[in-house]
Coordinates of C-alpha atoms and ligand atoms in Angstrom, one line a residue:
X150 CA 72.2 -9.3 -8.8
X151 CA 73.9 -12.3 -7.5
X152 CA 72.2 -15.8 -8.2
X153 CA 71.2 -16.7 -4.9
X154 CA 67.6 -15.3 -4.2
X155 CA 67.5 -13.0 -1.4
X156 CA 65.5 -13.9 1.8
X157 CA 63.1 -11.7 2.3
X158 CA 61.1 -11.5 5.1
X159 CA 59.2 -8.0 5.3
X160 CA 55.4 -6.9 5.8
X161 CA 54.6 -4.7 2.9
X162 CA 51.4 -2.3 2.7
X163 CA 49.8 -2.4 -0.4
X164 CA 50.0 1.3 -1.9
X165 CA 46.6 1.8 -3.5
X166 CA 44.5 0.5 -0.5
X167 CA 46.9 1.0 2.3
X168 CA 44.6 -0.8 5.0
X169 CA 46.0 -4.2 3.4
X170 CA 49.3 -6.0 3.6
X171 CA 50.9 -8.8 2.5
X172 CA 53.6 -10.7 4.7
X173 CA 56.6 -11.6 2.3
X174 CA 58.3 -14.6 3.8
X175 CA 61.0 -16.3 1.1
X176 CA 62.9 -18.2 3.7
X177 CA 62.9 -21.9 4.3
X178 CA 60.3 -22.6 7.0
X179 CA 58.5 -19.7 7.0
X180 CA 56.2 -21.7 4.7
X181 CA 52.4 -21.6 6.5
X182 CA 50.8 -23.0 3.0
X183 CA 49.7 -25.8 1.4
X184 CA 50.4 -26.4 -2.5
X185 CA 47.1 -26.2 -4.2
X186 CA 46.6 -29.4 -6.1
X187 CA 47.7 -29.5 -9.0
X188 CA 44.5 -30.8 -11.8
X189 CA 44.6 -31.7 -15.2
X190 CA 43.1 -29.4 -17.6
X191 CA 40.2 -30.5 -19.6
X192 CA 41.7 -29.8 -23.1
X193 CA 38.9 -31.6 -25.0
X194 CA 37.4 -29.3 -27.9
X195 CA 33.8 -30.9 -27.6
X196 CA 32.0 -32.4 -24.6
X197 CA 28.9 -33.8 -25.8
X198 CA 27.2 -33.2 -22.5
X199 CA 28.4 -29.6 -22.2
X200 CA 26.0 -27.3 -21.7
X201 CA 28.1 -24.6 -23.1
X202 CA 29.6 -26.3 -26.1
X203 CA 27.8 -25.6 -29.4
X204 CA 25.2 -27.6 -29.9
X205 CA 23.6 -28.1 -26.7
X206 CA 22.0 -24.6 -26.5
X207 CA 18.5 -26.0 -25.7
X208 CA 20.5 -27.1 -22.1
X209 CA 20.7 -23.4 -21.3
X210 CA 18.3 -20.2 -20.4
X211 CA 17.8 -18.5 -24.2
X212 CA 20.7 -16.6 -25.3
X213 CA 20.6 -13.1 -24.2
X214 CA 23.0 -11.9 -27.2
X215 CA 25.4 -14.4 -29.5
X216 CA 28.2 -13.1 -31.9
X217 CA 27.6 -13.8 -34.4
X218 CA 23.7 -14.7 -33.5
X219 CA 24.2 -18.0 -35.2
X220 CA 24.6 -21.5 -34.4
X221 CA 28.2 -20.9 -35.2
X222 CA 28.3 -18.2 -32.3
X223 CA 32.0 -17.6 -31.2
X224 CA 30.9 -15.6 -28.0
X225 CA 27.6 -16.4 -25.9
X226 CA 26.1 -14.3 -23.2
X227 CA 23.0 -16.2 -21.2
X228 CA 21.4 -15.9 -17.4
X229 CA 23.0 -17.9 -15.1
X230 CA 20.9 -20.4 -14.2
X231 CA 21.8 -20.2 -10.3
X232 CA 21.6 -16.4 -10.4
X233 CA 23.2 -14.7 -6.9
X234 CA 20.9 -12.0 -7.9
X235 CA 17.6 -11.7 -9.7
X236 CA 15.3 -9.1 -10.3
X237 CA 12.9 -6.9 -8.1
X238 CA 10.8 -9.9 -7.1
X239 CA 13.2 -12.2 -6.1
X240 CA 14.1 -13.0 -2.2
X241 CA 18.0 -13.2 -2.5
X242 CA 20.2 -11.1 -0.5
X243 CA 23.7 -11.1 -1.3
X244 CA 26.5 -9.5 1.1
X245 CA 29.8 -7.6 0.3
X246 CA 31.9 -7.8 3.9
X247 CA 30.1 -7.8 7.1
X248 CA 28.6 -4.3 6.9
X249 CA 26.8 -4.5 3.6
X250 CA 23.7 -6.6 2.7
X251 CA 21.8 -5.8 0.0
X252 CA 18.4 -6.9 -1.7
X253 CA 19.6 -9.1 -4.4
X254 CA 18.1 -7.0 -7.0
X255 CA 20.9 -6.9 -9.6
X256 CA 21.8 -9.1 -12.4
X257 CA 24.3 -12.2 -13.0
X258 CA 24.6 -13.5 -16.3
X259 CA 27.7 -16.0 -17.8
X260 CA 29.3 -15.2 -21.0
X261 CA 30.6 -18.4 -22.9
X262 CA 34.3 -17.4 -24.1
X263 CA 34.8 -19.5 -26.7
X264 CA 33.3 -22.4 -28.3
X265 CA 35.8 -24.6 -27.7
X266 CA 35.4 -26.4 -24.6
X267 CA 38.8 -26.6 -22.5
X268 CA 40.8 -23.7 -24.5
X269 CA 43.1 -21.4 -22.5
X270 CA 42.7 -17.8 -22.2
X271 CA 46.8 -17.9 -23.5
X272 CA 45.5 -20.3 -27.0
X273 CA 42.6 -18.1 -27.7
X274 CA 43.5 -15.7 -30.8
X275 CA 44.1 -12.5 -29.9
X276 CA 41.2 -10.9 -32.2
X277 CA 39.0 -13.4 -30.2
X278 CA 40.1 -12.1 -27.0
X279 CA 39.9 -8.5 -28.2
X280 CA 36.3 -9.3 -29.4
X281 CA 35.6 -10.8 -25.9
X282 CA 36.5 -7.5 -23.9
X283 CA 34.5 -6.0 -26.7
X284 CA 31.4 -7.8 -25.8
X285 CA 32.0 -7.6 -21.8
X286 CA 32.4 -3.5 -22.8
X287 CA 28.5 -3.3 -24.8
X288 CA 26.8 -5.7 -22.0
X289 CA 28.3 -3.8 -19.1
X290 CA 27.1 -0.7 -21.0
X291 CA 23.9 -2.2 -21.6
X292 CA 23.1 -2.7 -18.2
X293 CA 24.4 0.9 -16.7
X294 CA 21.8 1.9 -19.1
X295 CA 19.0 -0.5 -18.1
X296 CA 18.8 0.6 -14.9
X297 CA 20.3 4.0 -13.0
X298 CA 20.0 1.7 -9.8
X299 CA 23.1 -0.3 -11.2
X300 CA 26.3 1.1 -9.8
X301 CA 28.9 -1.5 -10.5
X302 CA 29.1 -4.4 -13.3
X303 CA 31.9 -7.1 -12.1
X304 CA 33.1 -8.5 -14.9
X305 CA 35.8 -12.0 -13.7
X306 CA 36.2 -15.6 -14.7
X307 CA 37.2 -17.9 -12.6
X308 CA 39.0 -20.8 -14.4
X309 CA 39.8 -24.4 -12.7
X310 CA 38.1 -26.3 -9.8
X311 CA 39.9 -24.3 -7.1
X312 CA 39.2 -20.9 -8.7
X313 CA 35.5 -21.8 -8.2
X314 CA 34.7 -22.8 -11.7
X315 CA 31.6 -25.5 -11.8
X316 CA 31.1 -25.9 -15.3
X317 CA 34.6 -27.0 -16.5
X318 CA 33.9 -25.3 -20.5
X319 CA 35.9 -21.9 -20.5
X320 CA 33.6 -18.8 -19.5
X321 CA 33.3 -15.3 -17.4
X322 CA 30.6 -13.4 -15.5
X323 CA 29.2 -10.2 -15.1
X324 CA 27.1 -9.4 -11.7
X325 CA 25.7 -6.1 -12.2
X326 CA 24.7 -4.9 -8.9
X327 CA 23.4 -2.0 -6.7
X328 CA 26.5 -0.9 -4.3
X329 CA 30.3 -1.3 -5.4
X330 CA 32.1 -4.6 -4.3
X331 CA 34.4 -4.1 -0.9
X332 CA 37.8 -4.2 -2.6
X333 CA 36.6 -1.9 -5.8
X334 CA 35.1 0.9 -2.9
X335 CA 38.2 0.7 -1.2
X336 CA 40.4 1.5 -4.0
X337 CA 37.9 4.2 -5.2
X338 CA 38.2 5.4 -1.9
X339 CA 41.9 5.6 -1.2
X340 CA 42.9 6.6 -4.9
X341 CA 40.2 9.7 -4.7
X342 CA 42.5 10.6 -0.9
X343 CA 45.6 10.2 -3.0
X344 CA 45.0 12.9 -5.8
X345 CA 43.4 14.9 -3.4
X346 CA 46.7 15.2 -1.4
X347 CA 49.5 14.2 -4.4
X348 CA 47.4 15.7 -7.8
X349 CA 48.1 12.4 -9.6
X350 CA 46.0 8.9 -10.1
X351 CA 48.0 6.4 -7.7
X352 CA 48.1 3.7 -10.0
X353 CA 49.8 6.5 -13.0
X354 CA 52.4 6.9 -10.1
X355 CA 53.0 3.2 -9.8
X356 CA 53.4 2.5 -13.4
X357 CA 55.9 5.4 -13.5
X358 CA 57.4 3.7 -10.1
X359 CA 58.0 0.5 -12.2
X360 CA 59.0 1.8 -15.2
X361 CA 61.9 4.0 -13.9
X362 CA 62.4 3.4 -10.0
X363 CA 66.0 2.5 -9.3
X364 CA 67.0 2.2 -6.0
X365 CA 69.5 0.4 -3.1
X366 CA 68.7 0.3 0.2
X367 CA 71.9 0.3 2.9
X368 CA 71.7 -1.2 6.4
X369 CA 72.2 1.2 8.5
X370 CA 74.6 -0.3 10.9
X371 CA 77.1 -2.5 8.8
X372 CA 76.8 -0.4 5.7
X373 CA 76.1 -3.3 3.7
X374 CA 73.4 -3.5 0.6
X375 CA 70.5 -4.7 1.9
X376 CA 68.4 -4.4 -0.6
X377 CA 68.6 -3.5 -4.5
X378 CA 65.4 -2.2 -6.4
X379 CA 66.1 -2.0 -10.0
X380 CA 64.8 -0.6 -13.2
X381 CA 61.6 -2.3 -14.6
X382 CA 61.9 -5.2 -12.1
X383 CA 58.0 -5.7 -11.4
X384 CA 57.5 -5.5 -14.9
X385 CA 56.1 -9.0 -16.4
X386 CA 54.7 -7.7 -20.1
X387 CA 54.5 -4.8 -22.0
X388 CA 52.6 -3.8 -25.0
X389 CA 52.2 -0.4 -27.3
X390 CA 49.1 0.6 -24.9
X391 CA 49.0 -1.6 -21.9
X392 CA 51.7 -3.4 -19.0
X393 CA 51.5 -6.1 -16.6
X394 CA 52.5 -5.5 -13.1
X395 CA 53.5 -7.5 -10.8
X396 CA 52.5 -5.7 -7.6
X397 CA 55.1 -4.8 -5.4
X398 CA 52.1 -6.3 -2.5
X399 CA 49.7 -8.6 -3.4
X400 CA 47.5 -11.2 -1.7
X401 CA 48.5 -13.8 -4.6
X402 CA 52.1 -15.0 -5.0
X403 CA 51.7 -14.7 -9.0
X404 CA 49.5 -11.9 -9.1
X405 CA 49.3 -9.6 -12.1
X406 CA 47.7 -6.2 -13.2
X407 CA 47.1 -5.3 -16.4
X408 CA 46.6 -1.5 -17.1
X409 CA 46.4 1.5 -19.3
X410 CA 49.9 2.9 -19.7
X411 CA 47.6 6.5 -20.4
X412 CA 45.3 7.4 -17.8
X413 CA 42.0 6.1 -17.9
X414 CA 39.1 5.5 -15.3
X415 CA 36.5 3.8 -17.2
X416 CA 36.9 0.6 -18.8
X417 CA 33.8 1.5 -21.1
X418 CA 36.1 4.0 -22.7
X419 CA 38.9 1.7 -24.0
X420 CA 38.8 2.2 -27.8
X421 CA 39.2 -0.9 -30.4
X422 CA 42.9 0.0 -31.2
X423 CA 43.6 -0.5 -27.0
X424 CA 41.7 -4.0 -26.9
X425 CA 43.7 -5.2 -29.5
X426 CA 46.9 -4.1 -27.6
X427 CA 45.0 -5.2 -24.1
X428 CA 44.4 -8.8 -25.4
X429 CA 47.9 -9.0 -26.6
X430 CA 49.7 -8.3 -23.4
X431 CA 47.0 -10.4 -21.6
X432 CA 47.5 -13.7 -23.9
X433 CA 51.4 -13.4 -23.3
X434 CA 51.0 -12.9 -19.6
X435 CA 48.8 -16.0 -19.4
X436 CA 51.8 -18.0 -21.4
X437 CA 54.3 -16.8 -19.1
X438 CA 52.0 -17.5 -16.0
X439 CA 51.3 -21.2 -17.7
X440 CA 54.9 -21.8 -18.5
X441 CA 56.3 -20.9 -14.7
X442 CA 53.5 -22.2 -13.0
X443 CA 51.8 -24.5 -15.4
X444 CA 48.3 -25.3 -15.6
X445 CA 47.2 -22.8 -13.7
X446 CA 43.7 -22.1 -11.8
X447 CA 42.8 -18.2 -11.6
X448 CA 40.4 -15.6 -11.3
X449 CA 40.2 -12.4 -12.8
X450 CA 38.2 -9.3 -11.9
X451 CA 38.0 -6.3 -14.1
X452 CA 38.1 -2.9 -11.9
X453 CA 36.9 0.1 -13.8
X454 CA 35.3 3.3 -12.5
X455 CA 31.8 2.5 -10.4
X456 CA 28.7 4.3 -12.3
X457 CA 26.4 6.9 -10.1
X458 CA 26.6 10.3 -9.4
X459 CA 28.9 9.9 -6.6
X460 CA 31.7 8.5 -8.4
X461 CA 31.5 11.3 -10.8
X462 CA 35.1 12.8 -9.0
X463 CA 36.9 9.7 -10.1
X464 CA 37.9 10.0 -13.6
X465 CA 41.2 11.5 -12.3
X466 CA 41.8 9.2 -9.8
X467 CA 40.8 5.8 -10.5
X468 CA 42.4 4.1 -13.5
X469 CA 40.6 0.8 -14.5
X470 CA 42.6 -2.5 -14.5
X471 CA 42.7 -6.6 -15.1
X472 CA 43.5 -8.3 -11.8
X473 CA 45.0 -12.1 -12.5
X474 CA 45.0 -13.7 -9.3
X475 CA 46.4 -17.5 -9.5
X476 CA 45.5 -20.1 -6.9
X477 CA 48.6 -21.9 -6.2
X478 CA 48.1 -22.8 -2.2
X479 CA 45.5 -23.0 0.1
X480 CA 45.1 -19.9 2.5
X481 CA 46.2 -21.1 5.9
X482 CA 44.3 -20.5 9.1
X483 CA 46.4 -17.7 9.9
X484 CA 45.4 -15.7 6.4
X485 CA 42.0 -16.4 7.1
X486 CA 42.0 -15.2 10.7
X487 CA 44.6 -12.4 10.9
X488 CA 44.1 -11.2 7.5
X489 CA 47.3 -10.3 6.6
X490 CA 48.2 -12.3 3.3
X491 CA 51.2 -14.5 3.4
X492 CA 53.4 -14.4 0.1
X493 CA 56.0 -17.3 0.1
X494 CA 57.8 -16.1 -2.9
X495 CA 58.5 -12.5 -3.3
X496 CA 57.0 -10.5 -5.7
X497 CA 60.5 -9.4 -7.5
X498 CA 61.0 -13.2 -7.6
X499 CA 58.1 -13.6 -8.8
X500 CA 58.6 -11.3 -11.9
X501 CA 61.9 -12.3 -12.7
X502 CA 60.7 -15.9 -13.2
X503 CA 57.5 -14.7 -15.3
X504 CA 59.6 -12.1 -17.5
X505 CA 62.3 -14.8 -18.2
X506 CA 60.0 -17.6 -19.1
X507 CA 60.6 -18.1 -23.1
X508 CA 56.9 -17.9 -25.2
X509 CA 56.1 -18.5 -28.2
X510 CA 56.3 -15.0 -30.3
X511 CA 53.5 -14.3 -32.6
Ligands
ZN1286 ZN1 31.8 -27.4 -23.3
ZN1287 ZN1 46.0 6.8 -13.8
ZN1288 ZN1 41.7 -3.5 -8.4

């Protein structure tokens, strides 16, 4: 590949839930977004007046587990005090697109990641972050178990001011809930269509895609290359069990997925031996993603197979996943009101830049 990035300027469909697109637009002036702002990270251990840091556990609702269950807990899971859902008696209503509005029966609790205040998922130890998919596993079981009315647990973090974080010490949240978020039904949805007409999970085929596809793409009328796929190119991180994609179309210029490399639907079912491989791939993603972009301010969402009776098809066609989505810029007015996503540098870019950055090895 020559060094002179290619413009690209191309809508792409997104090949699990093909009623989304993404507009990739590289060239100069084709630039509808604003930079996020870049913040400071908050890399103080302790904040006195933290009402997650150890210590101050009297400033939140009583601990719903701890691990250890001592005061020298690593890994804290309480209510959230401003709960989106409560339980049967409560009045809230929450809604997932404009069809959907639900009772706000459900449950919404915060799990504190780590006692150390302003830590990055990338500087947490990789038994700790093992441990911490371990815990999100038991809860989310926990509470399938609670109550058969609970058909999806949304596991996600959202780290930095313009991810939506409002309590700056590190932590996640699980909103257990009645119906399956929008995005999570639709890729239920069109990965059940897809083994039903192909005999294969969607997401199996992509991870083949980016593990072997090879291709080069001619223009038609002067014969000249006008676009070169090659091996492994979306590929950001790889581990014994699990890779990080970069989707070929994604809402998020640095988007990454982390999957299973084998088939699997249900998050619940990923053994310890794959969370130590998962938590691996995921802290060297996160240094990658912090050495190109640097300082970065995310969400994640874990997507595993709903619970109820009516998911029961899935197992062979829904394969569960991490879903890193940094905010870098602002969604512009023309996001927001056509819906089609704008991605100002493209995906393979993208990639390149993430699976070139030099991390520390350990
Ligand atoms: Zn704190
Ligand atoms: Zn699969
Ligand atoms: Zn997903």
């Amino acid at each position: 590949m020559s060094d002179t990035p290619e413009i690209t300027r191309e809508i792409r469909i997104n090949p699990i839930v093909p009623t989304e697109s993404v507009l990739v637009a590289t060239a100069r002036g084709m630039r509808p977004k604003k930079a996020e702002e870049r913040v400071e990270r908050d890399t103080r251990a302790v904040v006195e007046t933290c009402p997650f840091c150890r210590g101050n556990e009297d400033r939140t609702p009583p601990s719903i587990r701890s691990y250890p269950e001592n005061a020298d807990w690593d890994i804290r899971i309480v209510p959230n005090l401003y709960p989106v859902l409560g339980d049967d008696r409560s009045q809230t209503n929450i809604a997932f697109g404009l069809q959907q509005v639900i009772d706000g029966y459900g449950r919404h609790e915060v799990v504190i990641d780590n006692p150390n205040h302003g830590i990055a998922l990338h500087e947490m130890d990789r038994h700790h972050l093992a441990n911490l998919f371990m815990v999100y596993q038991q809860r989310m079981a926990d509470l399938y178990e609670s109550d058969p009315r609970l058909k999806y647990v949304l596991v996600f973090k959202n780290f930095g001011a313009a991810a939506g974080a409002s309590i700056p010490h590190t932590h996640s949240q699980l909103i257990a809930t009645p119906v399956v978020p929008e995005n999570v039904q639709n890729e239920v949805h069109h990965s059940r269509e897809y083994h039903r007409k192909y005999a294969q999970c969607v997401f199996c085929s992509l991870i083949d895609e980016a593990l072997t596809y090879e291709a080069t793409i001619y223009d038609r009328e002067s014969g000249q290359i006008r676009h070169k796929v090659n091996v492994g190119q979306y590929v950001v991180e790889r581990g014994e069990r699990f890779i990080a994609i970069k989707p070929f179309a994604s809402r998020f210029e640095w988007e990454i997925h982390i999957l299973p490399l084998r088939h699997q639907a249900d998050f619940l079912r990923a053994s310890r031996e794959d969370l130590e491989d998962f938590a691996q791939v995921l802290r060297r993603t996160m240094a990658r993603l912090d050495k190109v972009v640097g300082g970065v301010q995310y969400n994640f969402f874990l997507h595993s197979v709903p619970h109820g009776s009516e998911f029961g098809d899935c197992q062979p066609s829904y394969h569960w996943h991490l879903e890193i989505c940094p905010r870098t810029s602002i969604p512009t007015g023309f996001e927001l009101g056509s819906g089609l996503f704008v991605s100002t540098v493209s995906p393979e870019q993208a990639a390149k830049a993430l699976r070139d950055a030099q991390i520390d090895d350990d």
